[in-house]
Coordinates of C-alpha atoms in Angstrom, one line a residue:
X12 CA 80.8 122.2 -35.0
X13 CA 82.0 123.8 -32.3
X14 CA 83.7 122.6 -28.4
X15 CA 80.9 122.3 -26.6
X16 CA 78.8 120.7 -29.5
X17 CA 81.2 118.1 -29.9
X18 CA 81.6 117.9 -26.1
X19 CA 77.5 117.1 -25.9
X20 CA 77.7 115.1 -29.2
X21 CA 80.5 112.8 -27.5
X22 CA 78.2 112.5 -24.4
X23 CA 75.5 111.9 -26.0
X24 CA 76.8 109.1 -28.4
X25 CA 79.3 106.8 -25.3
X26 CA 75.7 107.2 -23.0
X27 CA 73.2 106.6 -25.5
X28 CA 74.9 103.7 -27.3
X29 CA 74.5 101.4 -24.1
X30 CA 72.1 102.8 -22.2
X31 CA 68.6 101.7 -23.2
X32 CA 67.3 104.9 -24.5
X33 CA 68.5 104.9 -28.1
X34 CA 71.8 106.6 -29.0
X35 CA 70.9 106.7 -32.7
X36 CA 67.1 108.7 -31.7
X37 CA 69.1 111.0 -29.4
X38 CA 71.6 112.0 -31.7
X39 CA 68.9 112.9 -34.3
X40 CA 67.2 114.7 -31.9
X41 CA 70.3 116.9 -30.8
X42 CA 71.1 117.3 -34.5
X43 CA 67.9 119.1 -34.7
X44 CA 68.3 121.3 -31.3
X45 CA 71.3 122.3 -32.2
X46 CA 70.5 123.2 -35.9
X47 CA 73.3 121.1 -37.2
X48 CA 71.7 119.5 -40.5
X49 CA 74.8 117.2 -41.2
X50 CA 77.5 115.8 -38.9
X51 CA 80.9 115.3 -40.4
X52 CA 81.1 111.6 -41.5
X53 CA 85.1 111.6 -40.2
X54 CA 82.9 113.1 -36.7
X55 CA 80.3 110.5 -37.0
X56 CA 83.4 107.2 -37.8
X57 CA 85.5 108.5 -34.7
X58 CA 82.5 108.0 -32.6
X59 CA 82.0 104.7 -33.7
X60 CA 85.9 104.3 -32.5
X61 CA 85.3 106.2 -29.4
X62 CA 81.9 103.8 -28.4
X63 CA 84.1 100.4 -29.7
X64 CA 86.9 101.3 -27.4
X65 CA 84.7 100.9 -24.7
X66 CA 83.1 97.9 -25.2
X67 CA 86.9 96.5 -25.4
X68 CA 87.8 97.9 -22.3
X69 CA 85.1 96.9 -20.1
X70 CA 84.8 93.4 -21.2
X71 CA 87.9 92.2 -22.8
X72 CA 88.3 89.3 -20.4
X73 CA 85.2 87.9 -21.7
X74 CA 86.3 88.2 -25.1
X75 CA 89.2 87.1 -24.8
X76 CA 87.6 84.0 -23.0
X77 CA 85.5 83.3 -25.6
X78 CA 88.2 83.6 -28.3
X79 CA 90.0 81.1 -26.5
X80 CA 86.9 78.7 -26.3
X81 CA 86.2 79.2 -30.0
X82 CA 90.2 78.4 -31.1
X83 CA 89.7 75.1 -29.0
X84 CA 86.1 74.4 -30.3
X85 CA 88.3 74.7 -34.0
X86 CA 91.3 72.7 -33.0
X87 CA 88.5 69.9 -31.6
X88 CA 89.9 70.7 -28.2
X89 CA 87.6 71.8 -26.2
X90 CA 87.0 71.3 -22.9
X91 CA 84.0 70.0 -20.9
X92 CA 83.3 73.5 -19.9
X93 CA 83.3 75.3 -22.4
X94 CA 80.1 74.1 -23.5
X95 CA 77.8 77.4 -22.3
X96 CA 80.2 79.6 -23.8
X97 CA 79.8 77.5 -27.7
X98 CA 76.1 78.2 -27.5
X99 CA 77.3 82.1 -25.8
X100 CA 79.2 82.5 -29.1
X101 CA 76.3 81.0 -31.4
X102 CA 74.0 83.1 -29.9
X103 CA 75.9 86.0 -30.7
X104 CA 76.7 85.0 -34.5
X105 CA 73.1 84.1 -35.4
X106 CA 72.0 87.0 -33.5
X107 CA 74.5 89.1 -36.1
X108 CA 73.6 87.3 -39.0
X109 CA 69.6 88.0 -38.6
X110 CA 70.0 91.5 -37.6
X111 CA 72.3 92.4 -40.6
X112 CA 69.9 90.9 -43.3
X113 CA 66.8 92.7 -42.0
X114 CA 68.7 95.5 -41.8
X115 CA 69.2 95.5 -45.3
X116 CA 65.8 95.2 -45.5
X117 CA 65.1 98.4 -43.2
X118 CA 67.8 100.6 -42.9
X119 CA 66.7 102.8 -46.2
X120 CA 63.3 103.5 -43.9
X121 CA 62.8 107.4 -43.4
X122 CA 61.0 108.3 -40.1
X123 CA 59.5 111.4 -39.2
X124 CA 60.5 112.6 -35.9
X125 CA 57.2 112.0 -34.2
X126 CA 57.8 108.9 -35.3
X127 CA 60.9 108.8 -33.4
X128 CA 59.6 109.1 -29.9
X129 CA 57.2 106.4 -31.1
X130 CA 59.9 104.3 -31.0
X131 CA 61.7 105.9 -27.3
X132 CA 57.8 104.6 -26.4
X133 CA 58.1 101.1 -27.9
X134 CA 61.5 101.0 -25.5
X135 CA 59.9 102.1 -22.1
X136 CA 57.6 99.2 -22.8
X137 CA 59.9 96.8 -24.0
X138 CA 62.1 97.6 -20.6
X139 CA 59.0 97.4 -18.4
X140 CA 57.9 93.9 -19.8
X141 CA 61.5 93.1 -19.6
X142 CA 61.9 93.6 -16.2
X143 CA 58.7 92.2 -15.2
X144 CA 59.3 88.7 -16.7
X145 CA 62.4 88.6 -15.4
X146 CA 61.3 88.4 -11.8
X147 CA 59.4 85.1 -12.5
X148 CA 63.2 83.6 -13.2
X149 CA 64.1 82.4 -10.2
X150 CA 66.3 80.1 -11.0
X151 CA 69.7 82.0 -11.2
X152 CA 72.2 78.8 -11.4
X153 CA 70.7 78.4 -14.6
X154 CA 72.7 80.9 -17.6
X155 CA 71.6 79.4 -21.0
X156 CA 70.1 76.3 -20.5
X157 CA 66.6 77.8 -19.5
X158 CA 63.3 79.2 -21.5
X159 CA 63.8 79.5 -25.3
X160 CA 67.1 79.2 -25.3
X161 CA 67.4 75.5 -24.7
X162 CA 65.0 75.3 -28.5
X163 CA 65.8 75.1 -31.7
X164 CA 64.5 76.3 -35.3
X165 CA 65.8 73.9 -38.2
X166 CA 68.4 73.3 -35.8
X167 CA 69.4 77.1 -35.4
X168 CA 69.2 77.9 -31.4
X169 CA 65.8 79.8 -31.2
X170 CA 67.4 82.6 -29.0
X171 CA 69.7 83.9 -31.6
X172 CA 66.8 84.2 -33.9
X173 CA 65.1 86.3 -31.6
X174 CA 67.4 88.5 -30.4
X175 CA 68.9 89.0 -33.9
X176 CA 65.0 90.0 -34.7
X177 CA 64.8 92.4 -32.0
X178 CA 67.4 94.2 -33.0
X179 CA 67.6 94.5 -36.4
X180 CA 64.4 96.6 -35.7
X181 CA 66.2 98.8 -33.5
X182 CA 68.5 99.9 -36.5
X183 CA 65.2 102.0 -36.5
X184 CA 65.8 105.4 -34.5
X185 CA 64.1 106.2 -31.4
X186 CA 64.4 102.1 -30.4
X187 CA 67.1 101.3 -28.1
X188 CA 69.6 98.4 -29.5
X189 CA 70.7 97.7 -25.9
X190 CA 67.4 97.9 -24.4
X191 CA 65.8 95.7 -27.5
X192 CA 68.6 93.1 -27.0
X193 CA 68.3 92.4 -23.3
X194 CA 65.0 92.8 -23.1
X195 CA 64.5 89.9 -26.0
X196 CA 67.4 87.6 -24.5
X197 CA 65.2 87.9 -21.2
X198 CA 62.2 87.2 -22.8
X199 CA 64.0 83.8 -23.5
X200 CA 64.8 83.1 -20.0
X201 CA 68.4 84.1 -20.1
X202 CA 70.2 85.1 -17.0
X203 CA 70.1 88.9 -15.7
X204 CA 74.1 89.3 -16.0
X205 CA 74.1 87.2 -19.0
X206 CA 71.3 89.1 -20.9
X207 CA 73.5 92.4 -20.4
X208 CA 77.1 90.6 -21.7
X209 CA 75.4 89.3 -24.5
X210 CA 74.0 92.8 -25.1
X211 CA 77.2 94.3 -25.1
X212 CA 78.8 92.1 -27.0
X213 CA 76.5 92.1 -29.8
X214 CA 77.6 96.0 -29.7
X215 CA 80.7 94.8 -31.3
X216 CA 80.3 93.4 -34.9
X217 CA 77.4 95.9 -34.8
X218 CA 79.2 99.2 -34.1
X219 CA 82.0 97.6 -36.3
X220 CA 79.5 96.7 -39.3
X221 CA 77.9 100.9 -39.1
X222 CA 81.5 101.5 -39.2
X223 CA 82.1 99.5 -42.4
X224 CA 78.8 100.5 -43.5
X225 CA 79.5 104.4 -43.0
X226 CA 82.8 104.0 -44.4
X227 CA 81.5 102.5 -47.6
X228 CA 78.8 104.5 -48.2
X229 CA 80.5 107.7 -47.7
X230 CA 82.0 109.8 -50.4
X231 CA 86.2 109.9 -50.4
X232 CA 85.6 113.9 -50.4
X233 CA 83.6 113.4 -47.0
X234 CA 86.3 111.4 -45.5
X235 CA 89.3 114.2 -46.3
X236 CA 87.0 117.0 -45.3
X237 CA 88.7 119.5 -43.0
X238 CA 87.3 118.9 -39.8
X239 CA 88.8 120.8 -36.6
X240 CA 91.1 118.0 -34.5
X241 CA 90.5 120.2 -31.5
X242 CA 86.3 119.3 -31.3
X243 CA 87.3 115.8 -33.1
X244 CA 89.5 115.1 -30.3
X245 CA 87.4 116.3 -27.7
X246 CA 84.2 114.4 -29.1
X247 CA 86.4 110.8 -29.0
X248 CA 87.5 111.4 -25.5
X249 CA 84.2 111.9 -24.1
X250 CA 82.4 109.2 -26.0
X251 CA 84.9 106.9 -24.8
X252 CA 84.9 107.6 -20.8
X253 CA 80.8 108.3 -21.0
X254 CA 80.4 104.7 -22.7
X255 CA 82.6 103.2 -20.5
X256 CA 80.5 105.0 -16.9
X257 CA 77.5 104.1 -19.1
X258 CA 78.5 100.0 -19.6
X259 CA 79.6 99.8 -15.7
X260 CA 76.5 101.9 -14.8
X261 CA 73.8 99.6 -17.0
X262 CA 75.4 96.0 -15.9
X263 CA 74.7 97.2 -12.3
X264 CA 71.0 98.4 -13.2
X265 CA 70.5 94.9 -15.4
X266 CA 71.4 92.6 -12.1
X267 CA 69.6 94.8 -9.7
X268 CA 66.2 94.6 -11.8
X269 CA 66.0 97.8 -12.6
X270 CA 66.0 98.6 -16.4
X271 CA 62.4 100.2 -16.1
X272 CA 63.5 103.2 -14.3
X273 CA 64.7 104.4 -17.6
X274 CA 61.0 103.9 -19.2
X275 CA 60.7 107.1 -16.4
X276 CA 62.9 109.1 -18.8
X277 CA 61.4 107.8 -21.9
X278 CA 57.3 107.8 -21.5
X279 CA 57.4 111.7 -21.1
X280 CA 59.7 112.3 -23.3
X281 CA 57.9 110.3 -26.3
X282 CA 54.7 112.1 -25.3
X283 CA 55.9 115.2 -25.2
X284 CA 57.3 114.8 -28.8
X285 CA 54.3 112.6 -29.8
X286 CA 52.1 115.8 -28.4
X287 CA 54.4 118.3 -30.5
X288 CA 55.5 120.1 -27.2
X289 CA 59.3 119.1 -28.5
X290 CA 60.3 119.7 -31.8

């Protein structure tokens, strides 16, 4: 792999990893254009890096918030406030814990690439039904208190379940995980700016678990491959700044109501690949 490869590659992997247009489909996709049958696994681990960092960086108050309000909820100190961000956090470990056991389930699944823009099709309309029920919201004072997420399942908050559900199928590529996630934590009447945090937060244990998952599958001769630093280096940095523009770029879409514009991108696109005009 060349510069410029790893250059695109980078892009490709910090904009498609939180926008909601499926980095995992893209990446496949570019594999193919550029005739590159296997990435490096080293290449494909520093991505995962590269996309992490980013999701630090932007929201590390929050997380570091919500730390806080767990070590209290531990110690039995917490404070009357810090009730929304308890069922925050549960929402986010139950949505973990369902998406990782159907993963299990799925991830072994081998998709043909029409099959692929299938799934960029399944996301334009996820986005579009996303968007329209979140105009009959009106209530904005409410954050996680309204819809679905109020109920329960065996005493499990409903929400979680959901979201988990939603994406643990987009382990599946062509199916945005970002675009699956808000659009099912909207579906359950969670706030605009909420559905988007809890999104990216959920990017967390889940980019960290490929990692783990990547790391463990992969061969110790794959790991001490000589890769070039030079394109390495180069494919980290931009992954890193494009997820960042990409996270800043999405939250602003998300409160504005405007996540269908990317169903725009992704109707011709599946078509066209569902048609056999792309390869």
């Amino acid at each position: 792999m060349n510069i410029f490869e790893a250059f695109i590659f980078g892009i490709l992997q910090g904009i498609a990893e939180f926008l909601p247009i499926s980095s995992s489909g893209h990446l496949l996709l570019a594999k193919r254009w550029f005739g590159l049958e296997e990435v490096p696994l080293i290449f494909d681990l520093a991505l995962h890096v590269a996309t992490l960092g980013a999701v630090i960086l932007v929201f590390h108050k929050i997380i570091v918030r919500l730390i806080q309000v767990l070590f209290r909820w531990i110690l039995r100190k917490s404070l009357p406030n810090d009730r929304e961000d308890l069922i925050y956090i549960a929402v986010i470990v139950i949505a973990t814990v369902v998406t990782a056991a159907l993963g299990i389930l799925i991830k072994d699944i081998e998709l043909s690439h029409k099959m692929v823009y299938m799934g960029f099709l399944y996301t334009a309309v996820i986005l579009i039904i996303g968007s329209r029920v979140t105009q009959k919201y009106k209530d904005e004072s409410s954050v996680l208190s309204s819809g679905l997420v109020a109920k329960k399942f065996w005493g499990i908050p409903l929400t979680g379940m959901i979201i988990g559900v939603f994406q643990g199928f987009a382990i599946l590529p062509g199916i945005s995980r970002s675009g699956s996630t808000i659009s099912a934590a909207l579906f359950c009447g969670v706030r605009r700016d909420r559905a988007g945090e809890i999104s990216f937060l959920l990017s967390i244990p889940t980019i960290l678990g490929g990692f783990l998952l990547t790391l463990h599958e992969g061969q110790a001769e794959s790991l001490s491959s000589q890769v070039p630093w030079m394109p390495l280096l180069v494919a980290v940095i931009s992954a890193f700044f494009a997820g960042c523009i990409a996270l800043m770029f999405l939250l602003r879409l998300i409160r504005e109501m405007k996540l269908h514009y990317f169903a725009l991108y992704l109707i011709p696109l599946s078509l066209l690949g569902i048609l056999g005009i792309l390869p």
